[in-house]
mmCIF file of C-alpha atoms and ligand atoms in Angstrom:
data_model
loop_
_atom_site.group_PDB
_atom_site.id
_atom_site.type_symbol
_atom_site.label_atom_id
_atom_site.label_comp_id
_atom_site.label_asym_id
_atom_site.label_seq_id
_atom_site.Cartn_x
_atom_site.Cartn_y
_atom_site.Cartn_z
ATOM 1 C CA MET A 25 212.694 62.751 84.217
ATOM 2 C CA SER A 26 210.276 64.940 85.140
ATOM 3 C CA ALA A 27 206.124 63.874 84.598
ATOM 4 C CA THR A 28 204.343 66.778 83.322
ATOM 5 C CA PRO A 29 201.074 68.485 85.696
ATOM 6 C CA GLU A 30 198.459 66.498 82.745
ATOM 7 C CA GLN A 31 200.507 63.300 82.759
ATOM 8 C CA ALA A 32 200.747 62.856 86.704
ATOM 9 C CA ALA A 33 196.709 63.866 87.023
ATOM 10 C CA GLU A 34 196.158 60.548 84.530
ATOM 11 C CA VAL A 35 198.777 58.331 87.181
ATOM 12 C CA LEU A 36 196.338 59.852 89.936
ATOM 13 C CA ARG A 37 193.217 58.832 87.944
ATOM 14 C CA ARG A 38 194.612 55.327 87.226
ATOM 15 C CA GLY A 39 195.088 54.737 91.358
ATOM 16 C CA GLU A 40 198.230 55.243 91.354
ATOM 17 C CA LEU A 41 200.974 57.503 93.239
ATOM 18 C CA ILE A 42 202.904 60.507 92.517
ATOM 19 C CA LEU A 43 205.604 62.794 93.487
ATOM 20 C CA LEU A 44 204.517 66.320 94.144
ATOM 21 C CA PRO A 45 205.986 69.452 94.296
ATOM 22 C CA THR A 46 204.686 72.148 96.739
ATOM 23 C CA GLU A 47 206.014 75.412 98.300
ATOM 24 C CA THR A 48 205.973 73.449 101.983
ATOM 25 C CA VAL A 49 207.879 69.981 101.179
ATOM 26 C CA TYR A 50 207.493 67.249 98.108
ATOM 27 C CA GLY A 51 204.237 65.523 98.497
ATOM 28 C CA LEU A 52 203.114 61.632 97.910
ATOM 29 C CA GLY A 53 200.228 62.145 95.983
ATOM 30 C CA ALA A 54 197.147 60.543 95.750
ATOM 31 C CA ASP A 55 193.463 60.587 94.196
ATOM 32 C CA ALA A 56 191.538 61.733 97.776
ATOM 33 C CA GLY A 57 188.668 59.588 96.945
ATOM 34 C CA ASP A 58 190.197 56.548 96.264
ATOM 35 C CA PRO A 59 190.232 54.016 99.545
ATOM 36 C CA LYS A 60 192.786 51.809 97.699
ATOM 37 C CA ALA A 61 194.934 54.828 96.279
ATOM 38 C CA VAL A 62 195.103 55.630 100.007
ATOM 39 C CA ALA A 63 196.036 52.796 101.165
ATOM 40 C CA SER A 64 199.141 52.892 99.376
ATOM 41 C CA VAL A 65 200.292 56.375 100.503
ATOM 42 C CA PHE A 66 200.178 55.066 104.193
ATOM 43 C CA ALA A 67 201.541 51.408 103.088
ATOM 44 C CA ALA A 68 204.545 53.439 101.027
ATOM 45 C CA LYS A 69 205.218 55.814 104.078
ATOM 46 C CA GLY A 70 204.896 53.077 106.664
ATOM 47 C CA ARG A 71 202.734 55.668 108.350
ATOM 48 C CA PRO A 72 200.311 54.335 111.082
ATOM 49 C CA GLN A 73 197.089 54.581 110.100
ATOM 50 C CA PHE A 74 195.362 56.452 112.587
ATOM 51 C CA ASN A 75 197.234 59.340 111.055
ATOM 52 C CA PRO A 76 194.781 61.185 108.549
ATOM 53 C CA LEU A 77 196.125 62.956 105.657
ATOM 54 C CA ILE A 78 195.894 66.514 104.491
ATOM 55 C CA ALA A 79 193.232 67.041 101.579
ATOM 56 C CA HIS A 80 194.347 69.348 98.645
ATOM 57 C CA VAL A 81 192.049 71.461 96.211
ATOM 58 C CA ALA A 82 192.476 74.059 93.905
ATOM 59 C CA SER A 83 190.454 76.425 95.192
ATOM 60 C CA LEU A 84 188.552 77.895 98.193
ATOM 61 C CA GLU A 85 185.096 77.092 96.348
ATOM 62 C CA ALA A 86 186.907 73.201 96.018
ATOM 63 C CA ALA A 87 187.594 73.292 99.627
ATOM 64 C CA ARG A 88 183.765 73.986 100.423
ATOM 65 C CA VAL A 89 182.984 70.778 99.124
ATOM 66 C CA ILE A 90 184.403 68.666 101.621
ATOM 67 C CA GLY A 91 184.782 70.943 104.498
ATOM 68 C CA GLN A 92 182.280 72.990 106.797
ATOM 69 C CA PHE A 93 183.686 76.569 106.846
ATOM 70 C CA ASN A 94 182.611 79.012 109.710
ATOM 71 C CA GLU A 95 183.191 82.756 109.609
ATOM 72 C CA ALA A 96 187.010 82.160 111.295
ATOM 73 C CA ALA A 97 187.318 79.355 108.923
ATOM 74 C CA GLU A 98 186.187 81.400 105.785
ATOM 75 C CA ALA A 99 188.519 84.514 107.452
ATOM 76 C CA LEU A 100 191.597 82.334 107.546
ATOM 77 C CA ALA A 101 190.938 80.847 103.859
ATOM 78 C CA LYS A 102 190.457 84.154 102.553
ATOM 79 C CA ALA A 103 194.096 85.713 104.465
ATOM 80 C CA PHE A 104 195.973 82.766 103.714
ATOM 81 C CA TRP A 105 194.967 80.677 100.405
ATOM 82 C CA PRO A 106 196.739 79.397 98.522
ATOM 83 C CA GLY A 107 199.282 79.036 101.120
ATOM 84 C CA PRO A 108 201.291 76.861 103.596
ATOM 85 C CA LEU A 109 197.943 76.897 105.854
ATOM 86 C CA THR A 110 196.225 73.653 106.867
ATOM 87 C CA LEU A 111 192.570 73.937 108.187
ATOM 88 C CA VAL A 112 190.931 71.303 110.151
ATOM 89 C CA LEU A 113 186.912 71.486 109.654
ATOM 90 C CA PRO A 114 183.581 69.662 110.379
ATOM 91 C CA VAL A 115 183.441 66.932 106.931
ATOM 92 C CA ALA A 116 180.860 68.116 104.732
ATOM 93 C CA ASP A 117 180.883 65.393 101.658
ATOM 94 C CA ARG A 118 182.694 62.343 102.901
ATOM 95 C CA SER A 119 183.120 60.682 99.219
ATOM 96 C CA HIS A 120 185.418 63.246 98.056
ATOM 97 C CA VAL A 121 188.113 62.532 100.959
ATOM 98 C CA CYS A 122 187.594 58.534 101.947
ATOM 99 C CA ASP A 123 187.162 57.328 105.938
ATOM 100 C CA LEU A 124 190.938 56.423 105.610
ATOM 101 C CA ALA A 125 192.409 59.162 104.376
ATOM 102 C CA ARG A 126 190.359 60.771 107.370
ATOM 103 C CA ALA A 127 191.530 57.967 110.166
ATOM 104 C CA GLY A 128 187.263 57.738 110.349
ATOM 105 C CA LEU A 129 187.319 61.137 111.802
ATOM 106 C CA ASP A 130 184.207 63.398 111.280
ATOM 107 C CA SER A 131 186.899 66.621 111.087
ATOM 108 C CA VAL A 132 188.541 66.864 107.239
ATOM 109 C CA ALA A 133 192.391 68.487 107.116
ATOM 110 C CA VAL A 134 192.196 70.529 103.913
ATOM 111 C CA ARG A 135 194.961 73.282 102.016
ATOM 112 C CA VAL A 136 194.830 74.980 99.141
ATOM 113 C CA PRO A 137 198.883 74.820 97.972
ATOM 114 C CA ALA A 138 199.904 77.910 96.203
ATOM 115 C CA HIS A 139 203.171 76.185 94.352
ATOM 116 C CA PRO A 140 202.080 76.472 90.189
ATOM 117 C CA LEU A 141 202.757 72.634 89.262
ATOM 118 C CA ALA A 142 200.221 71.768 92.447
ATOM 119 C CA GLN A 143 197.875 73.870 91.214
ATOM 120 C CA GLN A 144 197.969 72.561 87.700
ATOM 121 C CA VAL A 145 197.967 68.959 88.711
ATOM 122 C CA LEU A 146 194.802 69.914 91.075
ATOM 123 C CA ALA A 147 193.057 71.365 87.789
ATOM 124 C CA ALA A 148 194.323 68.709 85.273
ATOM 125 C CA LEU A 149 192.530 66.370 88.127
ATOM 126 C CA GLY A 150 189.560 68.117 89.203
ATOM 127 C CA GLY A 151 189.536 66.786 92.338
ATOM 128 C CA PRO A 152 191.093 66.785 95.981
ATOM 129 C CA VAL A 153 194.527 64.932 96.118
ATOM 130 C CA VAL A 154 195.969 63.870 99.549
ATOM 131 C CA ALA A 155 199.370 64.816 99.835
ATOM 132 C CA PRO A 156 201.284 63.660 103.013
ATOM 133 C CA SER A 157 205.194 64.967 103.145
ATOM 134 C CA ALA A 158 207.011 62.257 100.500
ATOM 135 C CA ASN A 159 209.552 61.044 103.612
ATOM 136 C CA ARG A 160 208.841 57.754 104.851
ATOM 137 C CA SER A 161 207.027 58.083 108.152
ATOM 138 C CA GLY A 162 209.149 59.388 110.817
ATOM 139 C CA ARG A 163 211.911 60.886 108.969
ATOM 140 C CA PRO A 164 212.957 64.209 107.815
ATOM 141 C CA SER A 165 210.736 65.426 104.358
ATOM 142 C CA PRO A 166 212.104 65.917 101.349
ATOM 143 C CA THR A 167 212.689 69.786 100.305
ATOM 144 C CA THR A 168 214.343 68.692 96.894
ATOM 145 C CA PHE A 169 212.884 66.473 93.806
ATOM 146 C CA ALA A 170 216.294 64.556 94.567
ATOM 147 C CA ASP A 171 215.537 63.697 98.303
ATOM 148 C CA ALA A 172 211.762 62.869 97.714
ATOM 149 C CA ALA A 173 212.813 60.694 94.774
ATOM 150 C CA GLU A 174 214.790 58.828 97.468
ATOM 151 C CA GLU A 175 212.379 58.302 99.895
ATOM 152 C CA THR A 176 209.181 57.403 98.102
ATOM 153 C CA GLY A 177 209.993 57.955 94.487
ATOM 154 C CA ALA A 178 210.170 53.541 94.297
ATOM 155 C CA ALA A 179 206.331 53.690 94.999
ATOM 156 C CA VAL A 180 205.148 56.658 92.071
ATOM 157 C CA GLY A 181 203.605 55.977 88.810
ATOM 158 C CA ALA A 182 204.941 59.765 88.196
ATOM 159 C CA ALA A 183 207.149 62.299 89.839
ATOM 160 C CA VAL A 184 206.889 66.266 89.159
ATOM 161 C CA ASP A 185 210.030 68.026 89.758
ATOM 162 C CA GLY A 186 209.575 71.047 91.018
ATOM 163 C CA GLY A 187 212.986 72.388 92.171
ATOM 164 C CA PRO A 188 214.168 73.132 95.570
ATOM 165 C CA CYS A 189 210.663 73.841 97.917
ATOM 166 C CA ASP A 190 210.796 77.527 98.726
ATOM 167 C CA VAL A 191 209.444 77.701 102.428
ATOM 168 C CA GLY A 192 211.031 74.387 103.119
ATOM 169 C CA LEU A 193 208.828 74.117 106.348
ATOM 170 C CA GLU A 194 205.254 71.768 106.516
ATOM 171 C CA SER A 195 201.982 73.729 106.734
ATOM 172 C CA THR A 196 200.498 75.315 109.942
ATOM 173 C CA VAL A 197 197.760 73.235 110.928
ATOM 174 C CA VAL A 198 194.731 74.849 112.873
ATOM 175 C CA SER A 199 191.189 73.249 113.790
ATOM 176 C CA VAL A 200 187.911 75.342 113.083
ATOM 177 C CA LEU A 201 185.890 72.593 114.646
ATOM 178 C CA ASP A 202 183.634 75.293 116.893
ATOM 179 C CA ASP A 203 184.184 78.636 118.029
ATOM 180 C CA ARG A 204 187.656 78.122 119.097
ATOM 181 C CA VAL A 205 190.553 78.218 116.703
ATOM 182 C CA ALA A 206 193.426 75.575 118.069
ATOM 183 C CA LEU A 207 196.728 75.584 116.546
ATOM 184 C CA LEU A 208 197.587 71.696 116.217
ATOM 185 C CA ARG A 209 201.293 72.424 114.411
ATOM 186 C CA PRO A 210 203.338 75.240 114.049
ATOM 187 C CA GLY A 211 204.476 75.620 110.495
ATOM 188 C CA ALA A 212 205.101 78.059 107.818
ATOM 189 C CA VAL A 213 202.047 80.349 108.729
ATOM 190 C CA THR A 214 203.089 82.189 112.094
ATOM 191 C CA ARG A 215 201.149 82.094 115.356
ATOM 192 C CA ARG A 216 201.047 86.121 115.196
ATOM 193 C CA GLN A 217 199.833 85.789 111.468
ATOM 194 C CA ILE A 218 197.021 83.486 112.303
ATOM 195 C CA GLU A 219 195.937 85.693 115.449
ATOM 196 C CA ALA A 220 195.944 88.923 113.620
ATOM 197 C CA VAL A 221 192.900 87.460 111.462
ATOM 198 C CA VAL A 222 191.207 85.128 114.422
ATOM 199 C CA GLY A 223 192.571 86.813 117.680
ATOM 200 C CA PRO A 224 194.306 84.651 120.563
ATOM 201 C CA LEU A 225 194.385 81.022 119.525
ATOM 202 C CA HIS A 226 193.675 77.833 121.690
ATOM 203 C CA GLU A 227 195.944 75.069 122.360
ATOM 204 C CA SER A 228 195.138 71.414 121.047
ATOM 205 C CA GLY A 229 193.193 69.353 123.514
ATOM 206 C CA GLU A 230 189.171 68.861 124.113
ATOM 207 C CA GLY A 231 188.590 67.702 120.522
ATOM 208 C CA HIS A 232 191.401 69.667 118.907
ATOM 209 C CA ARG A 233 193.943 67.126 118.681
ATOM 210 C CA SER A 234 196.333 66.310 115.854
ATOM 211 C CA PRO A 235 196.449 62.307 115.906
ATOM 212 C CA GLY A 236 199.740 62.103 114.082
ATOM 213 C CA ARG A 237 201.901 64.450 116.458
ATOM 214 C CA LEU A 238 202.476 61.602 119.181
ATOM 215 C CA THR A 239 205.313 59.828 117.807
ATOM 216 C CA LEU A 240 208.829 60.726 117.013
ATOM 217 C CA HIS A 241 208.958 62.733 113.685
ATOM 218 C CA TYR A 242 211.083 64.211 111.094
ATOM 219 C CA ALA A 243 214.217 62.240 112.392
ATOM 220 C CA PRO A 244 217.695 61.626 110.371
ATOM 221 C CA ASP A 245 219.195 58.073 111.492
ATOM 222 C CA ALA A 246 222.060 60.294 113.739
ATOM 223 C CA PRO A 247 220.992 61.227 116.848
ATOM 224 C CA VAL A 248 220.248 65.427 116.897
ATOM 225 C CA ARG A 249 221.344 67.757 119.714
ATOM 226 C CA VAL A 250 219.503 71.019 120.094
ATOM 227 C CA GLU A 251 220.609 74.382 121.765
ATOM 228 C CA ALA A 252 224.383 73.387 120.979
ATOM 229 C CA THR A 253 226.975 75.550 121.448
ATOM 230 C CA GLU A 254 229.873 73.720 119.774
ATOM 231 C CA ALA A 255 230.371 69.915 117.898
ATOM 232 C CA ARG A 256 231.445 67.553 119.602
ATOM 233 C CA PRO A 257 233.894 64.560 118.312
ATOM 234 C CA GLY A 258 232.022 62.986 115.164
ATOM 235 C CA GLU A 259 229.420 65.602 115.321
ATOM 236 C CA VAL A 260 228.605 67.378 112.268
ATOM 237 C CA PHE A 261 227.423 71.277 113.564
ATOM 238 C CA LEU A 262 224.789 73.332 111.825
ATOM 239 C CA GLY A 263 224.756 76.662 113.082
ATOM 240 C CA PHE A 264 222.881 79.727 113.059
ATOM 241 C CA GLY A 265 223.687 83.190 112.453
ATOM 242 C CA PRO A 266 227.044 85.306 111.678
ATOM 243 C CA GLY A 267 230.296 83.845 112.691
ATOM 244 C CA VAL A 268 228.231 80.456 114.387
ATOM 245 C CA GLY A 269 229.724 77.159 112.840
ATOM 246 C CA ASP A 270 231.279 76.431 109.319
ATOM 247 C CA PRO A 271 228.928 78.495 106.822
ATOM 248 C CA ARG A 272 228.513 75.561 104.663
ATOM 249 C CA TRP A 273 226.221 73.653 107.510
ATOM 250 C CA SER A 274 224.714 76.737 108.386
ATOM 251 C CA LEU A 275 220.971 76.757 108.323
ATOM 252 C CA SER A 276 221.378 80.861 107.622
ATOM 253 C CA PRO A 277 224.753 82.480 107.707
ATOM 254 C CA SER A 278 222.687 86.204 108.284
ATOM 255 C CA GLY A 279 220.321 84.610 110.825
ATOM 256 C CA ASP A 280 217.606 84.623 108.784
ATOM 257 C CA PRO A 281 214.634 81.941 110.163
ATOM 258 C CA GLN A 282 212.771 82.209 106.700
ATOM 259 C CA GLU A 283 216.553 80.977 105.069
ATOM 260 C CA ALA A 284 216.579 78.556 108.313
ATOM 261 C CA ALA A 285 213.185 77.398 107.852
ATOM 262 C CA ALA A 286 213.999 76.152 103.854
ATOM 263 C CA ASN A 287 217.570 74.877 104.765
ATOM 264 C CA LEU A 288 216.366 73.163 107.885
ATOM 265 C CA PHE A 289 215.576 69.411 106.152
ATOM 266 C CA ARG A 290 217.673 69.540 103.354
ATOM 267 C CA LEU A 291 220.559 70.357 105.431
ATOM 268 C CA LEU A 292 219.459 67.476 108.339
ATOM 269 C CA ARG A 293 219.754 64.697 105.362
ATOM 270 C CA ALA A 294 222.911 65.929 104.168
ATOM 271 C CA ALA A 295 224.574 65.916 107.526
ATOM 272 C CA ASP A 296 223.152 62.590 107.626
ATOM 273 C CA ARG A 297 224.567 60.973 104.931
ATOM 274 C CA GLU A 298 228.196 61.916 106.538
ATOM 275 C CA LYS A 299 227.442 59.171 109.102
ATOM 276 C CA PRO A 300 228.264 61.238 112.009
ATOM 277 C CA ALA A 301 228.180 60.937 115.520
ATOM 278 C CA GLY A 302 225.286 63.324 116.022
ATOM 279 C CA ILE A 303 224.003 66.177 114.318
ATOM 280 C CA ALA A 304 224.341 69.338 116.778
ATOM 281 C CA VAL A 305 222.513 72.193 116.196
ATOM 282 C CA SER A 306 222.678 75.873 117.490
ATOM 283 C CA PRO A 307 220.009 77.575 119.097
ATOM 284 C CA VAL A 308 217.612 79.505 116.608
ATOM 285 C CA PRO A 309 215.226 82.134 118.181
ATOM 286 C CA SER A 310 211.709 80.860 118.877
ATOM 287 C CA GLU A 311 210.000 83.965 117.378
ATOM 288 C CA GLY A 312 207.927 83.966 114.117
ATOM 289 C CA LEU A 313 209.000 80.608 111.940
ATOM 290 C CA GLY A 314 211.589 79.920 114.356
ATOM 291 C CA GLU A 315 208.428 78.133 116.380
ATOM 292 C CA ALA A 316 208.466 75.867 113.605
ATOM 293 C CA ILE A 317 211.497 75.353 113.399
ATOM 294 C CA ASN A 318 212.289 74.717 116.698
ATOM 295 C CA ASP A 319 209.284 71.959 117.029
ATOM 296 C CA ARG A 320 210.955 70.020 114.129
ATOM 297 C CA LEU A 321 214.074 70.218 115.815
ATOM 298 C CA ARG A 322 212.914 68.935 119.102
ATOM 299 C CA ARG A 323 211.182 66.179 117.764
ATOM 300 C CA ALA A 324 213.939 65.118 115.560
ATOM 301 C CA ALA A 325 215.838 65.043 118.360
ATOM 302 C CA GLY A 326 213.260 62.873 120.193
ATOM 303 C CA TYR A 327 212.191 65.468 123.043
ATOM 304 C CA VAL A 328 208.471 65.355 122.179
ATOM 305 C CA GLY A 329 206.041 62.441 122.439
HETATM 306 P P1 AMP B 408 201.294 65.289 107.198
HETATM 307 O O1 AMP B 408 200.056 64.796 106.415
HETATM 308 O O2 AMP B 408 202.613 64.146 107.492
HETATM 309 O O3 AMP B 408 201.904 66.835 106.907
HETATM 310 O O4 AMP B 408 200.741 65.493 108.512
HETATM 311 C C1 AMP B 408 199.406 66.078 108.227
HETATM 312 C C2 AMP B 408 199.183 66.636 109.862
HETATM 313 O O5 AMP B 408 197.860 67.132 110.039
HETATM 314 C C3 AMP B 408 199.280 65.739 111.083
HETATM 315 O O6 AMP B 408 199.760 66.008 111.815
HETATM 316 C C4 AMP B 408 197.612 65.202 111.284
HETATM 317 O O7 AMP B 408 197.674 64.507 112.424
HETATM 318 C C5 AMP B 408 197.037 66.102 110.994
HETATM 319 N N1 AMP B 408 195.531 66.483 110.789
HETATM 320 C C6 AMP B 408 194.907 65.608 109.296
HETATM 321 N N2 AMP B 408 193.775 65.636 109.710
HETATM 322 C C7 AMP B 408 193.328 65.941 110.260
HETATM 323 C C8 AMP B 408 192.067 65.628 111.459
HETATM 324 N N3 AMP B 408 191.324 65.815 110.920
HETATM 325 N N4 AMP B 408 191.925 66.220 112.368
HETATM 326 C C9 AMP B 408 193.375 66.282 113.065
HETATM 327 N N5 AMP B 408 194.717 66.367 112.665
HETATM 328 C C10 AMP B 408 194.367 66.222 111.484
HETATM 329 MG MG1 MG B 409 205.026 64.569 107.142
#
């Protein structure tokens, strides 16, 4: 049964974990200032402790308590919050987001989610919540309540049902640690949208790194093959665009990247349940949201890192 936001906040206060819907994917939430609770997030996910977590807060004002905002960071926050953009900033107050949550770094990742239920949990708790995707480490992110419950439901004291996630892809992560803004992870806010606010983005590297991006990620059990034109024997084929593959297994029958993003993890997980020889995915154009979709697919296929 679904917990209310108030019940979820109470569970967080006790140092336990929650399942939390956001507009991107379901999160496994803990009080960001509670090192024991944060340790159980890493344990429940099997996540390596060098991979820092994103702190979710209710407002830009609350974010300013934990991170240092320069002009570019302010402009990005004003343009995209609440919404699926994460800012990596020099840490301000260290106590609100514990060392373990930051993986001991001098920076902190912060986001204001738009989902009303996430907002209500944050308001009820009155402090930051770390909420990495609710999957066990390395697996596809859950975008439905049932998928989240299947992944890490056993580890939580409360689970909030928000139905399917609208965006279906994780937040875009950018670092604003000096004069440069670097893209650490493509996501729901596109490169072009960010560049319209702060100008050309730098590539990550030289102090702008995302420790969690080094490993195989988002991967179902079945091997994933990308840029496929048809299924090989025993494969499930995920199409994209009109007339490509079985419409029931299409990321988007009309070729709409937003629809494909919303369906991506759900279909990867559903295909995996068929225990196929493999999952073949047709090409998805890389403009706009396609950059993030292709990033996830390449990692699911093990072509990166
Ligand atoms: P997840 O919680 O799985 O959505 O992943 C959060 C992403 O943000 C990972 O790729 C992390 O490596 C990245 N991240 C979080 N905090 C930092 C930080 N302080 N510096 C760089 N990257 C970060
Ligand atoms: Mg994740």
